[in-house]
Amino acid sequence: MLQGCHLAWLGALFLGLASTLAGASGFQHHSYEEMVRAMFAVQSECPYISRIYSIGHSTEGRHLYVLEFSDNPGVHEALEPEFKYVGNMHGNEVLGRELLIQLSQFLCEEYRAGNHRIMRLIHDTRIHILPSMNPDGYEVAARQGPEFNGYLVGRGNSRDVDLNRNFPDLNALMYYYEKTNGRNHHLPLPDNWEQHVEPETLAVIKWMQNYNFVLSANLHGGAVVANYPFDKSRDPRIRGRTTYSASADDKVFKKLARTYSYAHSWMHKGWNCGDFFDEGITNGASWYSLSKGMQDFNYLYTNCFEITLELSCDKFPPASALSREWLGNREALVSYLEQVHHGIKGMVYDDNNNPIASAEISVAGINHDVSSGVDGDYFRLLLPGTYTVTANANGYLPSTSTVTVGPAEAIQLHFYLKTAPKDNNLNIKNNHGKKNLSSPPKIPVNLGPR
C-alpha cells in the first residue's frame, strides 16, 4: 500500500499534469502513466467520494492502482456491499481497461451533476475499480499497436505467465468435497501457495482477503459474451468436448450474465465475432474448460460472485472504436453493478448484541454458504423466491428463518445467536454437520493449457 504522503505527492503531480477530467482521458488508449494521471484526475475532481490506493506491484514494479467510489471512502460501512471491476488481466485485451477509466469519469461527472441513480449507487455501495491488473503486459501489447497486435503478444505478464491460469486450483478440491460432504465455500488454500503465483495474482488474492467483496466482474476481449462459473469441467478426462459445469448458484449466475448481456447494445443478440451464444451468455466449461481461473477462485475462496465479460472481437480495437464501445457498454456496466443490491443481507449478533464475524449463512437447497464479515454483516445474492436461511457459528446455537425475496432491493434479515450450553459445545459441528477437512488428500489436477 502507498503511504498517505506518497499518494498526496502523486496526486499533486498528476493534478498539475491533467488540468481537466475530460482532458485527462477522452476516447484514447492510455499508457500506464496516462492511465494513472487519468485516475488521479478523477480523484481530484471528486475528492469527497473517491480515493486511490495500491494493492501491490506488477512484476516490473508498477503499482496496481484501484480507484474507489463511496460516500465514505476508505471505510467499510456495515450492510453496505463491496463491489469490484477488474480490467486488462490479459495485457493485450485492452477495451476493459479503457471502459473502466471511462466509467470512473462517468461516475464522478454524473455524481457532480446530481444524477440520482449514480448518487444513490455511490451512497449505498463501495465500488472498487482496478483498470489494469496486468500493466506490464499492456505495455508490450501497446508497442505492437492496434494494427499489428497478435493474439498472444502481451497477453501474459512480463514473465509471459497467463494470469488467468495462475490462481490456486480450488475446483478440484470443490469437486472432491461434493462427493464427500465436505466444505462448500471458503476452501483452504494449498500449502506454499504464495510461491506458485505471480506478483499480480498475489496482490489480487491479498486484495480479496482484505475486502469482503459481494459481486465482481473481470473484463476481457476476443469474443462478445458474458461467461459465468464454473470455468473448469468436473471431468478432467474430457478432450475436445465441452460439458456444462454448473455451480450451486447456477441460476443466480445466469441472471447476472443476462443482466449484462441484455443491457449491452448487442451482446444479447448472440451472433458476434463469428460465434453464437444464446442470449449472449455461456457457462465457462460449456465453452471450453479452463483451470486455475480467477472467477472460479472468487466463488470458491471468498463470498464474491464473479463473471467474466468478453467485450470485443478485436482484443486491441483502434481508438476510433472506443466511443462506440463505451456507448454500447455504459448501461450494462451500471446495471450489473446494481445487482449487488439483490437477495438478502443482514447482521449476525450474539446474546449481547455484539456482531459475530465468520458466521456461516446457509440457504436450504443451495449447497454454497457465505460468511459474515468482520463487522458481522453478511450478503447473499438470491433470485426472487421464498427461502429457509440458517446462521451458524462455533459456540452458538444455529438460528433459522424463512424469508421471501422480491425483485427489488435486498431484504434485511438479521440473526441473533444464543450461546450454546457448554456441555453441548462439542456437539456443534463446523459447516452445519459437514466434515471439516482442513487437510484434504492430494488430488490429481489437470494443469494443461486450455
Short mmCIF file of C-alpha atoms in Angstrom, two decimals:
data_model
loop_
_atom_site.label_atom_id
_atom_site.label_comp_id
_atom_site.label_asym_id
_atom_site.label_seq_id
_atom_site.Cartn_x
_atom_site.Cartn_y
_atom_site.Cartn_z
CA MET A 1 0.00 0.00 0.00
CA LEU A 2 1.15 3.52 -0.67
CA GLN A 3 1.71 5.77 2.32
CA GLY A 4 -0.61 8.76 2.56
CA CYS A 5 2.15 11.31 1.91
CA HIS A 6 3.26 9.44 -1.20
CA LEU A 7 -0.31 9.45 -2.51
CA ALA A 8 -0.68 13.15 -1.78
CA TRP A 9 2.55 13.92 -3.63
CA LEU A 10 1.48 11.86 -6.62
CA GLY A 11 -1.95 13.47 -6.56
CA ALA A 12 -0.46 16.96 -6.70
CA LEU A 13 1.85 15.92 -9.51
CA PHE A 14 -0.87 14.37 -11.63
CA LEU A 15 -3.30 17.19 -10.92
CA GLY A 16 -0.80 19.59 -12.43
CA LEU A 17 -0.29 17.36 -15.47
CA ALA A 18 -4.01 16.76 -16.10
CA SER A 19 -5.92 20.00 -15.79
CA THR A 20 -9.38 18.67 -16.53
CA LEU A 21 -11.16 15.38 -16.26
CA ALA A 22 -12.07 15.24 -19.91
CA GLY A 23 -8.62 16.29 -20.99
CA ALA A 24 -7.03 13.55 -18.89
CA SER A 25 -8.69 10.85 -20.93
CA GLY A 26 -11.24 11.14 -23.69
CA PHE A 27 -11.56 8.23 -26.07
CA GLN A 28 -7.96 7.18 -26.46
CA HIS A 29 -5.62 4.40 -25.43
CA HIS A 30 -3.78 5.16 -22.21
CA SER A 31 -0.24 4.20 -21.43
CA TYR A 32 0.41 3.30 -17.80
CA GLU A 33 1.44 6.87 -16.95
CA GLU A 34 -1.59 8.29 -18.76
CA MET A 35 -3.91 5.83 -17.01
CA VAL A 36 -2.56 6.83 -13.59
CA ARG A 37 -2.89 10.52 -14.43
CA ALA A 38 -6.49 9.95 -15.52
CA MET A 39 -7.28 8.14 -12.24
CA PHE A 40 -5.79 10.92 -10.13
CA ALA A 41 -7.65 13.49 -12.21
CA VAL A 42 -10.92 11.75 -11.34
CA GLN A 43 -10.00 11.62 -7.67
CA SER A 44 -9.11 15.32 -7.65
CA GLU A 45 -12.44 16.22 -9.27
CA CYS A 46 -14.43 14.12 -6.78
CA PRO A 47 -12.29 14.08 -3.62
CA TYR A 48 -15.17 13.51 -1.18
CA ILE A 49 -16.48 10.36 -2.84
CA SER A 50 -13.30 8.71 -4.10
CA ARG A 51 -9.80 7.64 -3.15
CA ILE A 52 -6.90 5.87 -4.84
CA TYR A 53 -4.94 3.04 -3.27
CA SER A 54 -2.46 0.43 -4.46
CA ILE A 55 -2.94 -3.28 -3.86
CA GLY A 56 0.65 -4.13 -4.78
CA HIS A 57 3.05 -4.12 -7.71
CA SER A 58 3.40 -5.80 -11.06
CA THR A 59 6.42 -7.95 -11.86
CA GLU A 60 8.20 -4.88 -13.22
CA GLY A 61 7.26 -2.76 -10.21
CA ARG A 62 4.27 -0.78 -11.48
CA HIS A 63 1.63 -0.03 -8.86
CA LEU A 64 -1.68 -1.82 -9.27
CA TYR A 65 -3.88 1.18 -8.54
CA VAL A 66 -7.54 0.94 -7.54
CA LEU A 67 -9.99 3.84 -7.68
CA GLU A 68 -12.68 3.56 -5.01
CA PHE A 69 -16.06 5.32 -5.00
CA SER A 70 -18.09 5.66 -1.81
CA ASP A 71 -19.78 8.33 0.27
CA ASN A 72 -17.25 7.36 2.95
CA PRO A 73 -14.07 6.43 1.05
CA GLY A 74 -11.69 4.09 2.80
CA VAL A 75 -14.27 2.77 5.27
CA HIS A 76 -16.48 -0.32 5.16
CA GLU A 77 -19.93 0.60 6.40
CA ALA A 78 -21.97 -2.26 7.84
CA LEU A 79 -24.63 -3.55 5.41
CA GLU A 80 -23.07 -1.62 2.51
CA PRO A 81 -21.88 -4.16 -0.08
CA GLU A 82 -18.43 -4.09 -1.68
CA PHE A 83 -18.17 -4.39 -5.48
CA LYS A 84 -15.19 -4.62 -7.84
CA TYR A 85 -14.41 -4.36 -11.53
CA VAL A 86 -11.08 -5.73 -12.83
CA GLY A 87 -9.76 -4.90 -16.29
CA ASN A 88 -6.80 -5.76 -18.51
CA MET A 89 -5.97 -9.10 -16.85
CA HIS A 90 -4.63 -10.13 -20.23
CA GLY A 91 -2.35 -7.28 -21.24
CA ASN A 92 -3.36 -7.31 -24.91
CA GLU A 93 -7.11 -7.25 -24.16
CA VAL A 94 -7.40 -3.53 -23.69
CA LEU A 95 -11.04 -2.49 -24.09
CA GLY A 96 -11.89 -3.24 -20.46
CA ARG A 97 -9.05 -1.00 -19.32
CA GLU A 98 -10.41 1.93 -21.32
CA LEU A 99 -14.03 1.26 -20.33
CA LEU A 100 -13.13 1.31 -16.64
CA ILE A 101 -11.25 4.58 -16.99
CA GLN A 102 -14.31 5.98 -18.76
CA LEU A 103 -16.67 4.51 -16.13
CA SER A 104 -14.67 6.21 -13.38
CA GLN A 105 -15.00 9.57 -15.11
CA PHE A 106 -18.70 8.91 -15.72
CA LEU A 107 -19.42 8.13 -12.05
CA CYS A 108 -17.63 11.28 -10.92
CA GLU A 109 -19.24 13.56 -13.51
CA GLU A 110 -22.77 12.19 -13.04
CA TYR A 111 -22.50 12.41 -9.27
CA ARG A 112 -21.47 16.06 -9.53
CA ALA A 113 -24.30 16.68 -11.99
CA GLY A 114 -26.87 15.35 -9.48
CA ASN A 115 -27.78 12.12 -11.31
CA HIS A 116 -29.95 10.46 -8.64
CA ARG A 117 -29.26 6.94 -9.89
CA ILE A 118 -25.50 7.38 -9.68
CA MET A 119 -25.69 9.29 -6.39
CA ARG A 120 -27.71 6.51 -4.81
CA LEU A 121 -25.33 3.88 -6.15
CA ILE A 122 -22.29 5.63 -4.65
CA HIS A 123 -24.08 6.32 -1.35
CA ASP A 124 -25.20 2.69 -0.97
CA THR A 125 -22.22 0.81 -2.45
CA ARG A 126 -18.47 0.72 -2.01
CA ILE A 127 -17.16 0.44 -5.57
CA HIS A 128 -13.59 -0.60 -6.39
CA ILE A 129 -12.21 -0.24 -9.92
CA LEU A 130 -8.88 -1.81 -10.97
CA PRO A 131 -8.44 -0.69 -14.60
CA SER A 132 -5.32 -2.77 -15.21
CA MET A 133 -4.31 -5.97 -13.44
CA ASN A 134 -1.51 -6.50 -15.96
CA PRO A 135 0.13 -3.16 -16.78
CA ASP A 136 3.39 -4.83 -17.85
CA GLY A 137 1.68 -6.96 -20.48
CA TYR A 138 -0.23 -3.93 -21.72
CA GLU A 139 2.98 -2.03 -22.44
CA VAL A 140 4.25 -4.95 -24.52
CA ALA A 141 0.99 -5.12 -26.48
CA ALA A 142 0.81 -1.36 -26.91
CA ARG A 143 4.23 -1.29 -28.56
CA GLN A 144 2.78 -3.50 -31.29
CA GLY A 145 -0.16 -1.14 -31.71
CA PRO A 146 -3.75 -1.96 -32.69
CA GLU A 147 -2.91 -2.74 -36.30
CA PHE A 148 -0.17 -5.30 -35.65
CA ASN A 149 -1.15 -6.75 -32.27
CA GLY A 150 -1.11 -10.52 -32.30
CA TYR A 151 -3.34 -12.90 -30.39
CA LEU A 152 -0.73 -13.60 -27.73
CA VAL A 153 1.66 -10.62 -27.74
CA GLY A 154 1.40 -9.04 -24.28
CA ARG A 155 -1.24 -11.49 -23.08
CA GLY A 156 0.79 -12.65 -20.08
CA ASN A 157 2.75 -10.59 -17.60
CA SER A 158 6.39 -9.69 -18.13
CA ARG A 159 7.33 -13.32 -17.38
CA ASP A 160 4.82 -14.38 -20.05
CA VAL A 161 2.59 -16.04 -17.45
CA ASP A 162 -1.15 -16.08 -18.18
CA LEU A 163 -2.65 -14.57 -15.02
CA ASN A 164 -6.00 -16.24 -15.66
CA ARG A 165 -4.31 -19.64 -15.32
CA ASN A 166 -2.35 -18.64 -12.23
CA PHE A 167 -4.74 -18.82 -9.26
CA PRO A 168 -4.72 -21.81 -6.87
CA ASP A 169 -6.91 -24.56 -8.30
CA LEU A 170 -9.79 -24.90 -5.84
CA ASN A 171 -12.16 -26.50 -8.35
CA ALA A 172 -10.57 -29.92 -7.99
CA LEU A 173 -10.94 -29.67 -4.22
CA MET A 174 -14.55 -28.48 -4.55
CA TYR A 175 -15.46 -31.36 -6.84
CA TYR A 176 -13.90 -33.78 -4.35
CA TYR A 177 -15.84 -32.23 -1.47
CA GLU A 178 -19.08 -32.55 -3.42
CA LYS A 179 -18.62 -36.31 -3.23
CA THR A 180 -17.56 -36.40 0.43
CA ASN A 181 -19.95 -33.87 2.01
CA GLY A 182 -17.06 -31.51 2.67
CA ARG A 183 -16.94 -27.73 2.77
CA ASN A 184 -18.83 -25.85 0.09
CA HIS A 185 -17.26 -22.39 0.47
CA HIS A 186 -14.11 -20.58 1.63
CA LEU A 187 -11.99 -23.57 0.65
CA PRO A 188 -8.47 -23.74 2.12
CA LEU A 189 -5.51 -22.67 0.00
CA PRO A 190 -2.77 -25.24 -0.70
CA ASP A 191 0.48 -25.16 1.23
CA ASN A 192 3.07 -22.68 -0.01
CA TRP A 193 0.60 -21.23 -2.50
CA GLU A 194 2.28 -17.81 -2.45
CA GLN A 195 5.39 -19.33 -4.02
CA HIS A 196 3.43 -20.52 -7.02
CA VAL A 197 1.64 -17.35 -8.10
CA GLU A 198 2.81 -14.22 -9.88
CA PRO A 199 3.08 -10.85 -8.09
CA GLU A 200 -0.07 -9.58 -9.82
CA THR A 201 -2.04 -12.67 -8.77
CA LEU A 202 -0.70 -12.46 -5.23
CA ALA A 203 -1.76 -8.81 -5.00
CA VAL A 204 -5.30 -9.60 -6.14
CA ILE A 205 -5.66 -12.51 -3.71
CA LYS A 206 -4.48 -10.32 -0.82
CA TRP A 207 -7.00 -7.73 -2.01
CA MET A 208 -9.77 -10.33 -1.80
CA GLN A 209 -8.65 -11.24 1.71
CA ASN A 210 -8.81 -7.62 2.87
CA TYR A 211 -12.22 -6.69 1.42
CA ASN A 212 -15.46 -8.63 1.73
CA PHE A 213 -16.47 -8.36 -1.92
CA VAL A 214 -20.00 -9.46 -2.81
CA LEU A 215 -20.04 -9.12 -6.61
CA SER A 216 -17.41 -8.67 -9.29
CA ALA A 217 -16.68 -8.84 -13.00
CA ASN A 218 -13.43 -9.07 -14.89
CA LEU A 219 -13.25 -7.60 -18.38
CA HIS A 220 -11.63 -9.39 -21.31
CA GLY A 221 -11.63 -9.31 -25.12
CA GLY A 222 -11.56 -11.65 -28.11
CA ALA A 223 -15.28 -12.52 -28.05
CA VAL A 224 -18.56 -10.87 -27.04
CA VAL A 225 -20.26 -12.90 -24.31
CA ALA A 226 -20.93 -12.93 -20.56
CA ASN A 227 -19.23 -16.04 -19.14
CA TYR A 228 -20.13 -17.48 -15.72
CA PRO A 229 -18.83 -20.28 -13.42
CA PHE A 230 -17.69 -22.87 -13.43
CA ASP A 231 -14.87 -22.45 -15.91
CA LYS A 232 -13.40 -25.86 -15.17
CA SER A 233 -15.02 -29.12 -16.20
CA ARG A 234 -15.76 -31.68 -13.50
CA ASP A 235 -14.32 -34.43 -15.73
CA PRO A 236 -10.61 -33.84 -16.42
CA ARG A 237 -10.54 -36.74 -18.90
CA ILE A 238 -12.62 -34.87 -21.47
CA ARG A 239 -10.62 -33.87 -24.52
CA GLY A 240 -12.04 -31.88 -27.40
CA ARG A 241 -15.53 -31.85 -25.90
CA THR A 242 -17.35 -29.31 -23.78
CA THR A 243 -19.58 -30.06 -20.81
CA TYR A 244 -21.70 -27.73 -18.70
CA SER A 245 -20.20 -27.32 -15.23
CA ALA A 246 -22.86 -25.74 -13.02
CA SER A 247 -22.18 -24.16 -9.66
CA ALA A 248 -24.65 -24.34 -6.78
CA ASP A 249 -25.72 -20.80 -7.75
CA ASP A 250 -26.13 -21.53 -11.44
CA LYS A 251 -29.48 -19.74 -11.69
CA VAL A 252 -28.10 -16.63 -9.98
CA PHE A 253 -25.08 -16.59 -12.28
CA LYS A 254 -27.29 -16.89 -15.34
CA LYS A 255 -29.31 -13.91 -14.11
CA LEU A 256 -26.15 -11.89 -13.56
CA ALA A 257 -24.82 -12.74 -17.01
CA ARG A 258 -28.16 -11.90 -18.64
CA THR A 259 -28.26 -8.59 -16.80
CA TYR A 260 -25.08 -7.51 -18.53
CA SER A 261 -25.90 -9.08 -21.88
CA TYR A 262 -29.36 -7.54 -22.26
CA ALA A 263 -28.21 -4.12 -21.04
CA HIS A 264 -25.41 -4.24 -23.62
CA SER A 265 -26.28 -2.83 -27.02
CA TRP A 266 -25.56 -6.02 -28.99
CA MET A 267 -24.19 -8.81 -26.76
CA HIS A 268 -27.66 -10.33 -26.20
CA LYS A 269 -28.20 -10.80 -29.93
CA GLY A 270 -25.96 -13.86 -29.77
CA TRP A 271 -24.12 -13.63 -33.08
CA ASN A 272 -20.78 -11.90 -32.56
CA CYS A 273 -17.23 -12.49 -33.79
CA GLY A 274 -18.39 -15.44 -35.89
CA ASP A 275 -19.68 -17.30 -32.82
CA PHE A 276 -23.18 -17.75 -31.45
CA PHE A 277 -24.03 -17.69 -27.74
CA ASP A 278 -27.72 -17.94 -26.89
CA GLU A 279 -28.75 -14.71 -25.13
CA GLY A 280 -25.10 -13.66 -25.23
CA ILE A 281 -24.16 -15.78 -22.20
CA THR A 282 -22.29 -19.03 -21.63
CA ASN A 283 -21.19 -21.36 -18.87
CA GLY A 284 -17.40 -21.33 -18.86
CA ALA A 285 -16.77 -25.07 -19.10
CA SER A 286 -19.52 -25.38 -21.69
CA TRP A 287 -17.45 -23.07 -23.89
CA TYR A 288 -14.08 -24.64 -23.02
CA SER A 289 -12.56 -25.93 -19.79
CA LEU A 290 -10.17 -23.57 -18.04
CA SER A 291 -8.10 -24.44 -14.98
CA LYS A 292 -6.90 -22.04 -12.24
CA GLY A 293 -9.03 -19.10 -13.40
CA MET A 294 -9.94 -16.04 -11.37
CA GLN A 295 -13.75 -16.15 -11.49
CA ASP A 296 -13.98 -19.66 -10.05
CA PHE A 297 -11.41 -18.76 -7.40
CA ASN A 298 -13.54 -15.80 -6.28
CA TYR A 299 -16.56 -18.02 -5.76
CA LEU A 300 -14.74 -20.88 -4.01
CA TYR A 301 -12.40 -18.85 -1.78
CA THR A 302 -14.45 -15.76 -0.88
CA ASN A 303 -18.04 -14.54 -0.63
CA CYS A 304 -17.72 -12.92 -4.05
CA PHE A 305 -19.72 -13.91 -7.14
CA GLU A 306 -17.73 -13.05 -10.28
CA ILE A 307 -18.38 -13.38 -14.00
CA THR A 308 -16.05 -12.83 -16.96
CA LEU A 309 -17.11 -10.31 -19.60
CA GLU A 310 -15.71 -10.79 -23.10
CA LEU A 311 -16.39 -7.40 -24.68
CA SER A 312 -14.85 -7.12 -28.12
CA CYS A 313 -13.98 -9.23 -31.15
CA ASP A 314 -10.79 -7.21 -31.51
CA LYS A 315 -8.53 -7.57 -28.50
CA PHE A 316 -6.90 -4.20 -29.21
CA PRO A 317 -9.54 -2.11 -31.00
CA PRO A 318 -8.45 1.18 -32.61
CA ALA A 319 -9.02 4.37 -30.65
CA SER A 320 -11.69 5.36 -33.17
CA ALA A 321 -13.85 2.42 -31.95
CA LEU A 322 -13.71 3.32 -28.24
CA SER A 323 -16.58 5.82 -28.29
CA ARG A 324 -18.97 3.28 -29.81
CA GLU A 325 -17.81 0.59 -27.36
CA TRP A 326 -18.36 2.91 -24.41
CA LEU A 327 -21.90 3.70 -25.52
CA GLY A 328 -22.54 0.01 -26.04
CA ASN A 329 -21.31 -0.94 -22.55
CA ARG A 330 -22.20 2.06 -20.38
CA GLU A 331 -25.68 0.96 -19.29
CA ALA A 332 -24.53 -2.64 -18.86
CA LEU A 333 -21.67 -1.60 -16.55
CA VAL A 334 -24.08 0.33 -14.32
CA SER A 335 -26.89 -2.25 -14.43
CA TYR A 336 -24.55 -5.07 -13.48
CA LEU A 337 -23.15 -3.03 -10.60
CA GLU A 338 -26.69 -2.53 -9.28
CA GLN A 339 -27.13 -6.31 -8.97
CA VAL A 340 -25.03 -6.24 -5.79
CA HIS A 341 -28.16 -4.95 -4.02
CA HIS A 342 -30.33 -8.03 -4.62
CA GLY A 343 -31.05 -11.05 -2.41
CA ILE A 344 -30.74 -10.80 1.36
CA LYS A 345 -28.36 -9.09 3.75
CA GLY A 346 -28.19 -8.60 7.49
CA MET A 347 -26.27 -8.71 10.72
CA VAL A 348 -25.36 -11.67 12.90
CA TYR A 349 -25.37 -10.86 16.63
CA ASP A 350 -24.73 -12.76 19.85
CA ASP A 351 -26.80 -12.65 23.06
CA ASN A 352 -25.37 -9.24 23.94
CA ASN A 353 -25.93 -7.69 20.51
CA ASN A 354 -22.26 -7.94 19.64
CA PRO A 355 -21.61 -8.70 15.96
CA ILE A 356 -20.30 -12.17 15.11
CA ALA A 357 -17.67 -12.46 12.39
CA SER A 358 -17.23 -15.58 10.25
CA ALA A 359 -20.74 -16.89 10.93
CA GLU A 360 -21.91 -19.20 8.16
CA ILE A 361 -25.12 -18.38 6.32
CA SER A 362 -26.69 -21.32 4.52
CA VAL A 363 -29.73 -21.44 2.27
CA ALA A 364 -31.68 -24.68 2.13
CA GLY A 365 -31.39 -26.31 -1.28
CA ILE A 366 -28.32 -24.32 -2.35
CA ASN A 367 -25.03 -26.03 -1.50
CA HIS A 368 -22.94 -22.88 -1.17
CA ASP A 369 -22.70 -20.88 2.03
CA VAL A 370 -21.40 -17.38 2.68
CA SER A 371 -19.77 -15.95 5.79
CA SER A 372 -20.31 -12.78 7.77
CA GLY A 373 -17.57 -10.18 7.63
CA VAL A 374 -15.51 -8.72 10.44
CA ASP A 375 -18.36 -6.33 11.28
CA GLY A 376 -20.87 -9.16 11.50
CA ASP A 377 -22.68 -8.25 8.28
CA TYR A 378 -23.40 -10.72 5.50
CA PHE A 379 -24.69 -10.51 1.92
CA ARG A 380 -26.32 -13.35 -0.01
CA LEU A 381 -27.30 -12.90 -3.68
CA LEU A 382 -30.55 -14.73 -4.43
CA LEU A 383 -33.28 -14.74 -7.05
CA PRO A 384 -36.84 -13.79 -6.06
CA GLY A 385 -38.48 -16.54 -4.05
CA THR A 386 -39.02 -17.91 -0.54
CA TYR A 387 -36.01 -19.38 1.25
CA THR A 388 -35.12 -21.08 4.52
CA VAL A 389 -31.93 -19.48 5.82
CA THR A 390 -29.76 -20.61 8.73
CA ALA A 391 -26.98 -18.77 10.55
CA ASN A 392 -24.43 -20.83 12.43
CA ALA A 393 -21.22 -20.04 14.32
CA ASN A 394 -18.91 -22.05 16.53
CA GLY A 395 -20.04 -21.87 20.15
CA TYR A 396 -23.58 -20.74 19.31
CA LEU A 397 -26.87 -22.44 18.63
CA PRO A 398 -27.92 -22.13 14.99
CA SER A 399 -30.87 -19.90 14.10
CA THR A 400 -33.22 -20.45 11.15
CA SER A 401 -35.65 -18.06 9.48
CA THR A 402 -37.85 -18.08 6.40
CA VAL A 403 -37.66 -15.07 4.10
CA THR A 404 -39.30 -14.03 0.85
CA VAL A 405 -37.03 -12.21 -1.59
CA GLY A 406 -38.52 -9.80 -4.10
CA PRO A 407 -37.15 -8.41 -7.37
CA ALA A 408 -36.05 -5.07 -5.90
CA GLU A 409 -33.68 -4.16 -3.07
CA ALA A 410 -32.13 -6.81 -0.82
CA ILE A 411 -34.30 -7.91 2.09
CA GLN A 412 -32.73 -7.37 5.50
CA LEU A 413 -32.67 -10.50 7.66
CA HIS A 414 -30.82 -10.30 10.98
CA PHE A 415 -29.84 -13.25 13.18
CA TYR A 416 -29.42 -13.34 16.95
CA LEU A 417 -27.48 -16.41 18.04
CA LYS A 418 -27.66 -17.75 21.55
CA THR A 419 -24.57 -19.10 23.23
CA ALA A 420 -24.65 -22.88 23.29
CA PRO A 421 -24.59 -24.66 26.65
CA LYS A 422 -21.01 -25.61 27.46
CA ASP A 423 -21.76 -29.31 27.61
CA ASN A 424 -23.17 -29.13 24.10
CA ASN A 425 -20.28 -27.22 22.51
CA LEU A 426 -18.55 -30.38 21.39
CA ASN A 427 -21.67 -31.46 19.52
CA ILE A 428 -21.75 -28.35 17.35
CA LYS A 429 -20.03 -29.19 14.08
CA ASN A 430 -18.42 -26.87 11.63
CA ASN A 431 -20.24 -26.21 8.37
CA HIS A 432 -23.60 -27.49 9.61
CA GLY A 433 -22.53 -31.05 10.28
CA LYS A 434 -20.29 -31.41 7.22
CA LYS A 435 -16.92 -32.95 7.69
CA ASN A 436 -14.23 -30.42 8.47
CA LEU A 437 -11.45 -31.47 6.09
CA SER A 438 -8.75 -28.98 6.96
CA SER A 439 -6.08 -31.27 5.46
CA PRO A 440 -7.64 -32.73 2.33
CA PRO A 441 -5.95 -35.53 0.41
CA LYS A 442 -3.85 -34.70 -2.63
CA ILE A 443 -5.97 -34.64 -5.76
CA PRO A 444 -4.62 -35.11 -9.29
CA VAL A 445 -5.14 -31.88 -11.23
CA ASN A 446 -5.10 -31.27 -14.96
CA LEU A 447 -2.59 -28.46 -15.40
CA GLY A 448 -2.61 -28.35 -19.18
CA PRO A 449 -3.38 -25.22 -21.19
CA ARG A 450 -6.83 -24.52 -22.47
#
